[in-house]
Tab-separated table of C-alpha atoms in Angstrom:
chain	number	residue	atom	x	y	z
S	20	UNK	CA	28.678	14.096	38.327
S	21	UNK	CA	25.564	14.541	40.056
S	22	UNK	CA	24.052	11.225	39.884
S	23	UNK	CA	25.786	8.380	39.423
S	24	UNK	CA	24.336	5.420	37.951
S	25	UNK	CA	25.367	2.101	39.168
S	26	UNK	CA	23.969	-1.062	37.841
S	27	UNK	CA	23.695	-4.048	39.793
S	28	UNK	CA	22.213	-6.915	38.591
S	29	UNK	CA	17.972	-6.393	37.873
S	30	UNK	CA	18.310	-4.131	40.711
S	31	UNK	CA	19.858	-0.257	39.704
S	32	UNK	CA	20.991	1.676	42.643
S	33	UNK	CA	21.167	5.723	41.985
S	34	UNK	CA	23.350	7.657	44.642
S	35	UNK	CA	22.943	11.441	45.356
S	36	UNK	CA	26.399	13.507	46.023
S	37	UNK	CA	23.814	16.131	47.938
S	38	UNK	CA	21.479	13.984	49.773
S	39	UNK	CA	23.851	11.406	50.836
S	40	UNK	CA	21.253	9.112	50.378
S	41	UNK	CA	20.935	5.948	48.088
S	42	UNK	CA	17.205	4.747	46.483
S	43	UNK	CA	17.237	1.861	44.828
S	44	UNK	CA	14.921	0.413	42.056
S	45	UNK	CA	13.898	-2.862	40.311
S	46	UNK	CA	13.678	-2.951	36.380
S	47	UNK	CA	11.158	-5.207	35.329
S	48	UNK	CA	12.577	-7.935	32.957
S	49	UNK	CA	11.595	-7.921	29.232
S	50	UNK	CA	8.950	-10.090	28.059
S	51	UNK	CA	10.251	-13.235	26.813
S	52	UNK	CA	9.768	-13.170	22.663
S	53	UNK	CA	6.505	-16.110	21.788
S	54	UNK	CA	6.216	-18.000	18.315
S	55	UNK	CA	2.812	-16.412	18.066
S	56	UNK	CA	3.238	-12.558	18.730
S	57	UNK	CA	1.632	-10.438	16.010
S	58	UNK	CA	3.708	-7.144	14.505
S	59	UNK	CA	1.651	-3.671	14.037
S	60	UNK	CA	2.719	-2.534	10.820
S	61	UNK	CA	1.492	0.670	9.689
S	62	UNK	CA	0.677	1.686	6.260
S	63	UNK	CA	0.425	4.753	4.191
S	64	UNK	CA	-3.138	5.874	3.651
S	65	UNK	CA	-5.272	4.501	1.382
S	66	UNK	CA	-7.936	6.162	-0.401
S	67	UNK	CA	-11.430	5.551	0.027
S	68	UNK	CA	-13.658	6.506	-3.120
S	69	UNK	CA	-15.853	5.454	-5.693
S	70	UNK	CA	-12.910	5.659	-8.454
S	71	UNK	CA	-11.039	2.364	-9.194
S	72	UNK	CA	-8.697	1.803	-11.414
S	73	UNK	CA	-9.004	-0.541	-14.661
S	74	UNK	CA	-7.547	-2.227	-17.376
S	75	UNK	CA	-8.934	-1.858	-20.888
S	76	UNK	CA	-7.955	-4.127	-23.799
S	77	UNK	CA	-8.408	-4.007	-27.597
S	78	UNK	CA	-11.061	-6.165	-29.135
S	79	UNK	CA	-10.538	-6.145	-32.617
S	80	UNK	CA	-7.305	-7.417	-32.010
S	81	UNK	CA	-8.330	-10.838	-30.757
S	82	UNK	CA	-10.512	-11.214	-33.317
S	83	UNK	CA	-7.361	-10.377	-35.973
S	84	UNK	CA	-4.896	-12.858	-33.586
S	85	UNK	CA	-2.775	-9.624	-33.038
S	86	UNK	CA	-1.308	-8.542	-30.441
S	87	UNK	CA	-4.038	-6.533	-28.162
S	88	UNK	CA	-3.047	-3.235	-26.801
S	89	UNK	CA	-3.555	-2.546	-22.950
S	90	UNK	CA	-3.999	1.097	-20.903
S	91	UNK	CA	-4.884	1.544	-17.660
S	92	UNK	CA	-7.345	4.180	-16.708
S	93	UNK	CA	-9.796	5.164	-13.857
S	94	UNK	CA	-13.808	4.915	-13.839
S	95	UNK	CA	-16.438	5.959	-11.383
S	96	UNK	CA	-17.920	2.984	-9.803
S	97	UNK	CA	-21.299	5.370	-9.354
S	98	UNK	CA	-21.491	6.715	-12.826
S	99	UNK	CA	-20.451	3.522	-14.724
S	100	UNK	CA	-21.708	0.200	-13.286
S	101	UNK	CA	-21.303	-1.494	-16.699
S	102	UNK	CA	-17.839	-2.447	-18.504
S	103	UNK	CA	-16.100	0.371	-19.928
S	104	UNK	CA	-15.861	0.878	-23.830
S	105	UNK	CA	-13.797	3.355	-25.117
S	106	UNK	CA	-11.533	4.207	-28.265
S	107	UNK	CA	-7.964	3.852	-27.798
S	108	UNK	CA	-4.943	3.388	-30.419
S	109	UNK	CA	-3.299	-0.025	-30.861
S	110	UNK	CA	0.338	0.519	-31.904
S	111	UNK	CA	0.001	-3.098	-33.540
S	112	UNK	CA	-2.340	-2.317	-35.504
S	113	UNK	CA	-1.647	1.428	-36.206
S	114	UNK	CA	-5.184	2.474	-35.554
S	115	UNK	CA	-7.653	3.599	-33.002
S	116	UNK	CA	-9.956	0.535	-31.930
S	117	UNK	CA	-12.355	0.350	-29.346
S	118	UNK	CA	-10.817	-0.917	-26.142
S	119	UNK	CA	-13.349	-2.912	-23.613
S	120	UNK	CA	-12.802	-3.242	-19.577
S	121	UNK	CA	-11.313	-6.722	-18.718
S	122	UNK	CA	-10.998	-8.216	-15.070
Protein backbone atom coordinates (compact mmCIF):
# COMPACT_ATOMS: atom_id res chain seq x y z
CA UNK A 1 0.00 0.00 0.00
CA UNK A 2 1.12 3.40 -0.19
CA UNK A 3 -0.03 4.82 2.97
CA UNK A 4 -0.71 3.00 5.72
CA UNK A 5 -3.02 4.10 8.27
CA UNK A 6 -2.33 3.31 11.80
CA UNK A 7 -4.54 4.38 14.57
CA UNK A 8 -3.34 5.02 17.88
CA UNK A 9 -5.38 6.20 20.39
CA UNK A 10 -6.81 10.21 19.60
CA UNK A 11 -3.56 10.48 17.97
CA UNK A 12 -3.41 8.79 14.03
CA UNK A 13 0.03 8.29 12.77
CA UNK A 14 0.27 8.02 8.69
CA UNK A 15 3.65 6.44 7.41
CA UNK A 16 5.03 7.02 3.84
CA UNK A 17 6.79 3.79 2.07
CA UNK A 18 8.65 6.73 -0.20
CA UNK A 19 9.49 9.37 2.20
CA UNK A 20 10.46 7.24 5.02
CA UNK A 21 9.02 9.67 7.08
CA UNK A 22 6.11 9.49 9.70
CA UNK A 23 3.58 12.81 10.43
CA UNK A 24 1.41 12.42 12.91
CA UNK A 25 -2.01 14.11 13.69
CA UNK A 26 -4.56 14.72 16.50
CA UNK A 27 -8.39 14.14 15.78
CA UNK A 28 -10.37 16.37 17.69
CA UNK A 29 -12.92 14.48 19.92
CA UNK A 30 -16.68 14.68 19.12
CA UNK A 31 -18.78 17.02 20.91
CA UNK A 32 -20.36 15.46 23.78
CA UNK A 33 -24.42 15.09 22.85
CA UNK A 34 -26.52 18.08 25.44
CA UNK A 35 -30.29 17.64 26.57
CA UNK A 36 -30.89 20.94 24.85
CA UNK A 37 -29.37 20.69 21.23
CA UNK A 38 -31.86 21.73 18.55
CA UNK A 39 -32.21 19.42 15.09
CA UNK A 40 -32.35 21.37 11.53
CA UNK A 41 -34.98 19.68 9.80
CA UNK A 42 -35.65 20.68 6.39
CA UNK A 43 -38.89 20.79 4.67
CA UNK A 44 -40.29 20.64 1.24
CA UNK A 45 -41.29 24.03 -0.09
CA UNK A 46 -44.17 25.65 0.72
CA UNK A 47 -46.07 27.91 -1.36
CA UNK A 48 -46.49 31.41 -0.79
CA UNK A 49 -49.75 32.96 -2.44
CA UNK A 50 -52.87 34.58 -2.01
CA UNK A 51 -54.89 31.14 -2.67
CA UNK A 52 -55.90 29.13 0.46
CA UNK A 53 -57.67 26.38 0.64
CA UNK A 54 -61.33 26.00 2.26
CA UNK A 55 -63.98 24.00 3.41
CA UNK A 56 -67.55 24.65 2.28
CA UNK A 57 -70.61 23.08 3.94
CA UNK A 58 -74.31 22.75 3.04
CA UNK A 59 -76.76 25.02 4.74
CA UNK A 60 -79.99 23.80 4.03
CA UNK A 61 -79.02 20.75 5.51
CA UNK A 62 -78.73 21.98 9.08
CA UNK A 63 -81.70 23.59 8.85
CA UNK A 64 -83.44 19.97 7.60
CA UNK A 65 -81.17 18.02 10.59
CA UNK A 66 -79.55 16.08 7.61
CA UNK A 67 -76.55 15.19 7.13
CA UNK A 68 -74.50 18.34 5.54
CA UNK A 69 -72.31 17.67 2.62
CA UNK A 70 -68.58 18.96 2.72
CA UNK A 71 -65.96 19.84 -0.45
CA UNK A 72 -62.94 21.37 -0.25
CA UNK A 73 -61.98 24.00 -2.72
CA UNK A 74 -59.54 26.99 -3.18
CA UNK A 75 -60.38 30.92 -3.07
CA UNK A 76 -58.34 34.00 -3.68
CA UNK A 77 -57.73 35.75 -0.50
CA UNK A 78 -57.49 39.17 -2.85
CA UNK A 79 -60.58 38.66 -4.88
CA UNK A 80 -62.84 37.23 -2.11
CA UNK A 81 -62.41 38.72 1.39
CA UNK A 82 -65.94 37.62 2.37
CA UNK A 83 -67.17 33.85 3.05
CA UNK A 84 -67.61 31.88 0.06
CA UNK A 85 -71.19 30.86 -1.23
CA UNK A 86 -71.50 28.60 -3.84
CA UNK A 87 -73.88 25.75 -5.24
CA UNK A 88 -72.79 22.35 -4.68
CA UNK A 89 -74.79 18.85 -4.66
CA UNK A 90 -75.59 17.12 -1.36
CA UNK A 91 -75.75 13.36 -1.98
CA UNK A 92 -78.13 13.32 1.22
CA UNK A 93 -80.32 15.22 -0.03
CA UNK A 94 -80.08 14.43 -3.81
CA UNK A 95 -79.95 18.04 -4.82
CA UNK A 96 -77.77 20.98 -5.48
CA UNK A 97 -77.83 23.43 -2.34
CA UNK A 98 -75.88 26.30 -1.72
CA UNK A 99 -72.76 25.44 0.23
CA UNK A 100 -71.26 28.41 2.61
CA UNK A 101 -67.35 28.69 3.77
CA UNK A 102 -66.95 27.38 7.40
CA UNK A 103 -63.70 27.80 9.62
Amino acid sequence: TMQSLVKTGPSTAISNPFLGAKMTARVAPSPAPSGTATRMVTTMAKKKGIRLIVTVECTEAKGEGATPSRYCTQKNRKNTPERLEIKKYNPHLRRHTVHREIK
